[in-house]
PDB file of C-alpha atoms in Angstrom:
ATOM      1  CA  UNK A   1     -87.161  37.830 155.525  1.00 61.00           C
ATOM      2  CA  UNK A   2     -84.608  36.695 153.380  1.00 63.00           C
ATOM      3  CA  UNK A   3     -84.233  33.397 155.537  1.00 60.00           C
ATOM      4  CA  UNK A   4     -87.367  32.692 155.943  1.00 62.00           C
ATOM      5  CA  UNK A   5     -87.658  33.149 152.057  1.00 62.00           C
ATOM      6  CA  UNK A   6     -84.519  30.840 151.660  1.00 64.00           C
ATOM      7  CA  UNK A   7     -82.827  33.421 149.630  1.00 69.00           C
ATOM      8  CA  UNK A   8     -80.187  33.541 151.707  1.00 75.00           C
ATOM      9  CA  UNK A   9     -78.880  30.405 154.272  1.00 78.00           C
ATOM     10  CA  UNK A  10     -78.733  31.140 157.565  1.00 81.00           C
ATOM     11  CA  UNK A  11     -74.919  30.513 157.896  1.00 83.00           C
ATOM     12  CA  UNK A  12     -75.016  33.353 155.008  1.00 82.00           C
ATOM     13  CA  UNK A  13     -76.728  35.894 156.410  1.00 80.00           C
ATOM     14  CA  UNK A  14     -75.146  35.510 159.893  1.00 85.00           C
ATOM     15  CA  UNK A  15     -71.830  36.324 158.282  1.00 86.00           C
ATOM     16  CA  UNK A  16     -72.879  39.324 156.248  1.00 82.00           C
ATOM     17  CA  UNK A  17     -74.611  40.834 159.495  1.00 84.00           C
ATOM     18  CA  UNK A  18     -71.053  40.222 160.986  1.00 86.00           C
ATOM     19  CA  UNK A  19     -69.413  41.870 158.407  1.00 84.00           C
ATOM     20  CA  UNK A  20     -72.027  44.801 158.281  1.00 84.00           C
ATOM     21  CA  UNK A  21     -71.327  45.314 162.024  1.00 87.00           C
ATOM     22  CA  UNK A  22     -67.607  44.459 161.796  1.00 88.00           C
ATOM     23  CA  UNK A  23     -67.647  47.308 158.571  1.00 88.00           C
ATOM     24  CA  UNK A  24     -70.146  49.741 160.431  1.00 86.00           C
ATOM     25  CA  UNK A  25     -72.190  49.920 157.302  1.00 83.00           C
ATOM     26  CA  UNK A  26     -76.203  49.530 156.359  1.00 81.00           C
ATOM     27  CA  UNK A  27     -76.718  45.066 155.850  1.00 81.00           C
ATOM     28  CA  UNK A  28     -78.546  45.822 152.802  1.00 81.00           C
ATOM     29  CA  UNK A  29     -75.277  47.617 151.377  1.00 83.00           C
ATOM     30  CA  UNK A  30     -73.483  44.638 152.421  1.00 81.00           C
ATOM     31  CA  UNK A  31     -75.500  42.306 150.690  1.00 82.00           C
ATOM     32  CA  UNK A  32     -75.308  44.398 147.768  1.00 82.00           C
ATOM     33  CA  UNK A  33     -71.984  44.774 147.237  1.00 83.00           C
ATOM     34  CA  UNK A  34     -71.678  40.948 147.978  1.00 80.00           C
ATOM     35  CA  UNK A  35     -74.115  39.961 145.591  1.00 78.00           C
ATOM     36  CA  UNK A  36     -75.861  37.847 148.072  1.00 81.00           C
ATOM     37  CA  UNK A  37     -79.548  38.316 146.346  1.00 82.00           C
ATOM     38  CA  UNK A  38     -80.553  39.061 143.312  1.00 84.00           C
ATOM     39  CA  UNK A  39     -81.189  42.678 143.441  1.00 84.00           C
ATOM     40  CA  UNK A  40     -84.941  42.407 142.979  1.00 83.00           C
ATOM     41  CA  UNK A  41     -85.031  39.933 145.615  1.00 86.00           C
ATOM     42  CA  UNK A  42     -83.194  42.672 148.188  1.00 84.00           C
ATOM     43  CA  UNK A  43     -85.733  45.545 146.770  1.00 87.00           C
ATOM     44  CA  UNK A  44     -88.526  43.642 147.768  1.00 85.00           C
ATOM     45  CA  UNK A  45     -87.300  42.336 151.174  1.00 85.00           C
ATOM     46  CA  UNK A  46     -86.629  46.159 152.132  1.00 84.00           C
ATOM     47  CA  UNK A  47     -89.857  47.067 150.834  1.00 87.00           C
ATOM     48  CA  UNK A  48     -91.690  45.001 152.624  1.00 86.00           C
ATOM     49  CA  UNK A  49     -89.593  45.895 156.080  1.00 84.00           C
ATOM     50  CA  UNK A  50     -89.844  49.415 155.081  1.00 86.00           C
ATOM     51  CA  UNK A  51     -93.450  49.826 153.542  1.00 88.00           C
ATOM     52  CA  UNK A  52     -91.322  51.359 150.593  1.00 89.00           C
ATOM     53  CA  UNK A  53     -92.941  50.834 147.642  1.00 91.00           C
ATOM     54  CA  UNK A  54     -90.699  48.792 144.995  1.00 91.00           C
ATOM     55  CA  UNK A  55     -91.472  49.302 141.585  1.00 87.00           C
ATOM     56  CA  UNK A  56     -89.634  49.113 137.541  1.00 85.00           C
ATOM     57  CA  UNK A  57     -88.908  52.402 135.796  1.00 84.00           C
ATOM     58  CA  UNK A  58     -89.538  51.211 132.613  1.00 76.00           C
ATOM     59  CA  UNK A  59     -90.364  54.352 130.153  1.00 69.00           C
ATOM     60  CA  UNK A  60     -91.909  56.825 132.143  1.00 71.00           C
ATOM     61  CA  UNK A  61     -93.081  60.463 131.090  1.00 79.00           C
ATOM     62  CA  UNK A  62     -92.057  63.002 133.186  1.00 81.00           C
ATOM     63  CA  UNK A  63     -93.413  66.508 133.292  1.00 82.00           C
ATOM     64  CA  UNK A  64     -90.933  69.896 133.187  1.00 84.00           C
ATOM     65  CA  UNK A  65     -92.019  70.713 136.941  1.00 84.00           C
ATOM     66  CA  UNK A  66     -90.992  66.831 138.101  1.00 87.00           C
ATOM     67  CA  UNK A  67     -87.641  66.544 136.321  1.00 88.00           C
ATOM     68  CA  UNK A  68     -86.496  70.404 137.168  1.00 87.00           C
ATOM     69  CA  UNK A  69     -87.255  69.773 140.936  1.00 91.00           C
ATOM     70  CA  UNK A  70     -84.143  67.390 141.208  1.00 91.00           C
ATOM     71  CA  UNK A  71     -80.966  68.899 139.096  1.00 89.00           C
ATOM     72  CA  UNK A  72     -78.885  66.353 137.068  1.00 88.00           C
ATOM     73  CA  UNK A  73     -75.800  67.047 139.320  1.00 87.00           C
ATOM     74  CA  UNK A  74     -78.388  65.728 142.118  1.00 88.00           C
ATOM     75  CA  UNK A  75     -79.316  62.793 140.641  1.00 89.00           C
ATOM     76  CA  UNK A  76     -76.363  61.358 139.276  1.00 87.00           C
ATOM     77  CA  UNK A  77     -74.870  62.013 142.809  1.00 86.00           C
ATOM     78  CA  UNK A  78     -77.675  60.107 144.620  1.00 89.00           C
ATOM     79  CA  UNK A  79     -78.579  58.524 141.819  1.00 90.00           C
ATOM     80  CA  UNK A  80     -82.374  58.875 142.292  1.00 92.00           C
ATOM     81  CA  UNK A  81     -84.944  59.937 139.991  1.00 93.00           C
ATOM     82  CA  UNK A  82     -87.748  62.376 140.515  1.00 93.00           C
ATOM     83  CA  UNK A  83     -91.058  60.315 139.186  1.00 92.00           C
ATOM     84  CA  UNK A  84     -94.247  62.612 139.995  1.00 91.00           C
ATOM     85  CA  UNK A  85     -94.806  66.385 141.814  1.00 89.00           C
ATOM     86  CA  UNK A  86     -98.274  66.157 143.099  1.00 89.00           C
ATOM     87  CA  UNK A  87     -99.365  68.382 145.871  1.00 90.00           C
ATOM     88  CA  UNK A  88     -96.036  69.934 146.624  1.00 89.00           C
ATOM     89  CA  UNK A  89     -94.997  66.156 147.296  1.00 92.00           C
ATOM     90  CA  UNK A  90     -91.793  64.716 145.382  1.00 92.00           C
ATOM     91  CA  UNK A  91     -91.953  61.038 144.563  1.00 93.00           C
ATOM     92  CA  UNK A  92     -88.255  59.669 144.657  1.00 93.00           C
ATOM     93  CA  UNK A  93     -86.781  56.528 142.977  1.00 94.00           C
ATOM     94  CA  UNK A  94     -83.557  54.766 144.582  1.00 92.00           C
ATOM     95  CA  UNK A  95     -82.272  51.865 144.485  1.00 90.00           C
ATOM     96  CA  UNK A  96     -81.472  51.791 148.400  1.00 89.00           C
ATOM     97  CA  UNK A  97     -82.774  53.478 151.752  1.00 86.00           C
ATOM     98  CA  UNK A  98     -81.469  56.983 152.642  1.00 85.00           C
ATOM     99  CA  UNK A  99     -80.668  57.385 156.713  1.00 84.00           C
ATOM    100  CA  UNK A 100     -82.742  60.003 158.181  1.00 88.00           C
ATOM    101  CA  UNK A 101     -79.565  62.680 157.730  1.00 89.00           C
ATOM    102  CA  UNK A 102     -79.298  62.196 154.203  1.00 87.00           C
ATOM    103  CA  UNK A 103     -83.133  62.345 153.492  1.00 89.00           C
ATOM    104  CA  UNK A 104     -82.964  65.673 155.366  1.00 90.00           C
ATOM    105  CA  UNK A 105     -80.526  67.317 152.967  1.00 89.00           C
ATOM    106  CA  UNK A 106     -81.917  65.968 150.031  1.00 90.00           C
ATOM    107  CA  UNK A 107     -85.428  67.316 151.661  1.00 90.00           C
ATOM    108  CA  UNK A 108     -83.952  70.799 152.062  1.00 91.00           C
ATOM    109  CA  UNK A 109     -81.947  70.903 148.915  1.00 90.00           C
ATOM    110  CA  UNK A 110     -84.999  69.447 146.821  1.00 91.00           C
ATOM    111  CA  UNK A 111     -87.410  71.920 148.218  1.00 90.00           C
ATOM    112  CA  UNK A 112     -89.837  69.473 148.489  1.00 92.00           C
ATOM    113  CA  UNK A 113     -91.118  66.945 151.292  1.00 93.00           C
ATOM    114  CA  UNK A 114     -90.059  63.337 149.643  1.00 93.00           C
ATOM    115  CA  UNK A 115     -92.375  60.643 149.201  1.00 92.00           C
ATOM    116  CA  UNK A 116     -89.808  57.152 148.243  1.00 93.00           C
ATOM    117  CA  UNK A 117     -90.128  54.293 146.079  1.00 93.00           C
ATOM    118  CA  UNK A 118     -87.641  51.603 145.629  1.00 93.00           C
ATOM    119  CA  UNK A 119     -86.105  50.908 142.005  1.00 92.00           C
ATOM    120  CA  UNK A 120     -83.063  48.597 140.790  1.00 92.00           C
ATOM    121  CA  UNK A 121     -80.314  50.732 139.951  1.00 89.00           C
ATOM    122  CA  UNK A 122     -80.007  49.771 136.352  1.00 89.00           C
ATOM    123  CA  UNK A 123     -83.413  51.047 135.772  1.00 90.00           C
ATOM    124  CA  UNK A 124     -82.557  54.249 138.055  1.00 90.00           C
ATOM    125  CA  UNK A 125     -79.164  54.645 136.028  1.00 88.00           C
ATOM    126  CA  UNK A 126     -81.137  54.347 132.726  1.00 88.00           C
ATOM    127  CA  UNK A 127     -83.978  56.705 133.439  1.00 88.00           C
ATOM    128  CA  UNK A 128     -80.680  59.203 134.442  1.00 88.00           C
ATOM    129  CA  UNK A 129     -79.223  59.166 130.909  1.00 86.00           C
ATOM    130  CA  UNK A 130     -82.429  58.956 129.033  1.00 84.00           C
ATOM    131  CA  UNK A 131     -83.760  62.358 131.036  1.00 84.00           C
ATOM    132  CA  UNK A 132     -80.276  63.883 131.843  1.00 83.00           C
ATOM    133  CA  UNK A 133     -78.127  63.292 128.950  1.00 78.00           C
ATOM    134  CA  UNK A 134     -76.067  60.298 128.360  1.00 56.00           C
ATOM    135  CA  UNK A 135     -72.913  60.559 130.166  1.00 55.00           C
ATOM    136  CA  UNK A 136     -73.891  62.825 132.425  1.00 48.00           C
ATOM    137  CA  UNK A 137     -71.700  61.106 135.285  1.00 50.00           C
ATOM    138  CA  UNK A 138     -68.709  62.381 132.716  1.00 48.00           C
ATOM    139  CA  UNK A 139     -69.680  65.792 132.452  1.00 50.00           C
ATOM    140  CA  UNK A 140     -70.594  66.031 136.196  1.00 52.00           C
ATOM    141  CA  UNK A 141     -67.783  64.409 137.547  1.00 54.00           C
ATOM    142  CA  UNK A 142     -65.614  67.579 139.398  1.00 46.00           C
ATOM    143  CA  UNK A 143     -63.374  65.071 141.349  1.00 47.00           C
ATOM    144  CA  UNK A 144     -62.785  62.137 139.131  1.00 45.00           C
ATOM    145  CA  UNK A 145     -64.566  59.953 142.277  1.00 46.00           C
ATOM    146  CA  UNK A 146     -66.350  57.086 140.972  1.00 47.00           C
ATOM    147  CA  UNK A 147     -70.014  58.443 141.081  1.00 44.00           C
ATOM    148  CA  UNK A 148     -71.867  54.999 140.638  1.00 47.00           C
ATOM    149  CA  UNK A 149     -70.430  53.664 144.065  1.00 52.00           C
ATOM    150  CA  UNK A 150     -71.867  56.657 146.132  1.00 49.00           C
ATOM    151  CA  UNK A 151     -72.370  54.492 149.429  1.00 49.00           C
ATOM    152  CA  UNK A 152     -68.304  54.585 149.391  1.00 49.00           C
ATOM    153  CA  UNK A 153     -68.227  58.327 150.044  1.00 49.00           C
ATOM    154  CA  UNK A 154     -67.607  59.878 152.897  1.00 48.00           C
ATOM    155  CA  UNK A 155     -70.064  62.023 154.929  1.00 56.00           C
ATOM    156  CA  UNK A 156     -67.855  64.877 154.033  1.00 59.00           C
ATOM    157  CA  UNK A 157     -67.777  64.159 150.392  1.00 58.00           C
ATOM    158  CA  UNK A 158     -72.006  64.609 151.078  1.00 59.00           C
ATOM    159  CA  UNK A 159     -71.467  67.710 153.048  1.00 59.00           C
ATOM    160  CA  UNK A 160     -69.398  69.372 150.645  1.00 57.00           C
ATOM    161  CA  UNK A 161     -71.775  68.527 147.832  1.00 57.00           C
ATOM    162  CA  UNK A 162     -74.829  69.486 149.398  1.00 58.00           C
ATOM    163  CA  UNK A 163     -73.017  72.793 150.399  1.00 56.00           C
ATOM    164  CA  UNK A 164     -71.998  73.411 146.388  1.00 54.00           C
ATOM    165  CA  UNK A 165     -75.349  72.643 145.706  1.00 54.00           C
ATOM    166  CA  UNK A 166     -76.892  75.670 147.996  1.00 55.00           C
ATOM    167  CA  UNK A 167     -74.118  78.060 146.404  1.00 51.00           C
TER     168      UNK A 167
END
């Protein structure tokens, strides 16, 4: 999509699938991390891949039982943001696609089955502090790891959160 768009050149995007296979890692986190699309150009590629819907944060207004369903330790670790509770169904802001292991624990955690929409992070991060307090990466942080760069972490590092978490 991003070819065909002529976002990216083919010579591009044949080297960043190279280096997402060379890496092991998700292409979209690749291209990310590169820089290799504007971000809202990536969100909507994936969305329309994905049938995510992609959508701004902007203010929103978020009721006690939406914003208590996903603790701030939660968020700031995934960094998503809870947006609606309807029907026992969580809607989910991120700025990137979960694998089917990680949407499980945040499932189980959560309480909730997940419905997701795609944000850009800076709207994600902003909606964080505005809801959970500003600097709540500060106060969270137990391990001094960088907690904006969470597609760094280990599985392990998820394990042993989701584990505290359930504590």
């Amino acid at each position: 999509i991003l070819v065909a768009g002529k976002q990216l050149p083919t010579d591009r995007m044949e080297e960043l699938e190279h280096r997402a296979e060379w890496l092991d890692e998700p292409l979209d986190r690749i291209i990310r991390r590169e820089n290799a699309v504007p971000q809202t150009e990536l969100l909507d590629a994936i969305g329309r891949v994905t049938g995510i819907p992609v959508c701004r944060l902007g203010r929103l207004t978020l009721d006690d039982a939406t914003l208590t369903a996903v603790p701030a330790k939660l968020a700031d670790h995934y960094r998503i943001m809870p947006l609606s509770l309807d029907a026992g169904t969580l809607t989910v802001a991120s700025y990137r696609v979960y694998d089917v292991a990680e949407e499980d624990q945040l499932r189980v955690v959560i309480g909730h089955p997940l419905r997701w929409v795609l944000a850009p992070s800076r709207d994600i991060s902003e909606s964080i502090k505005h809801y959970y307090g500003i600097g709540i990466s500060t106060l969270l942080a137990s391990d001094g790891a960088d907690t904006e760069d969470t597609d760094k972490q280990d599985a392990g590092a998820v394990v042993r959160f989701v584990e505290e978490i359930l504590t």
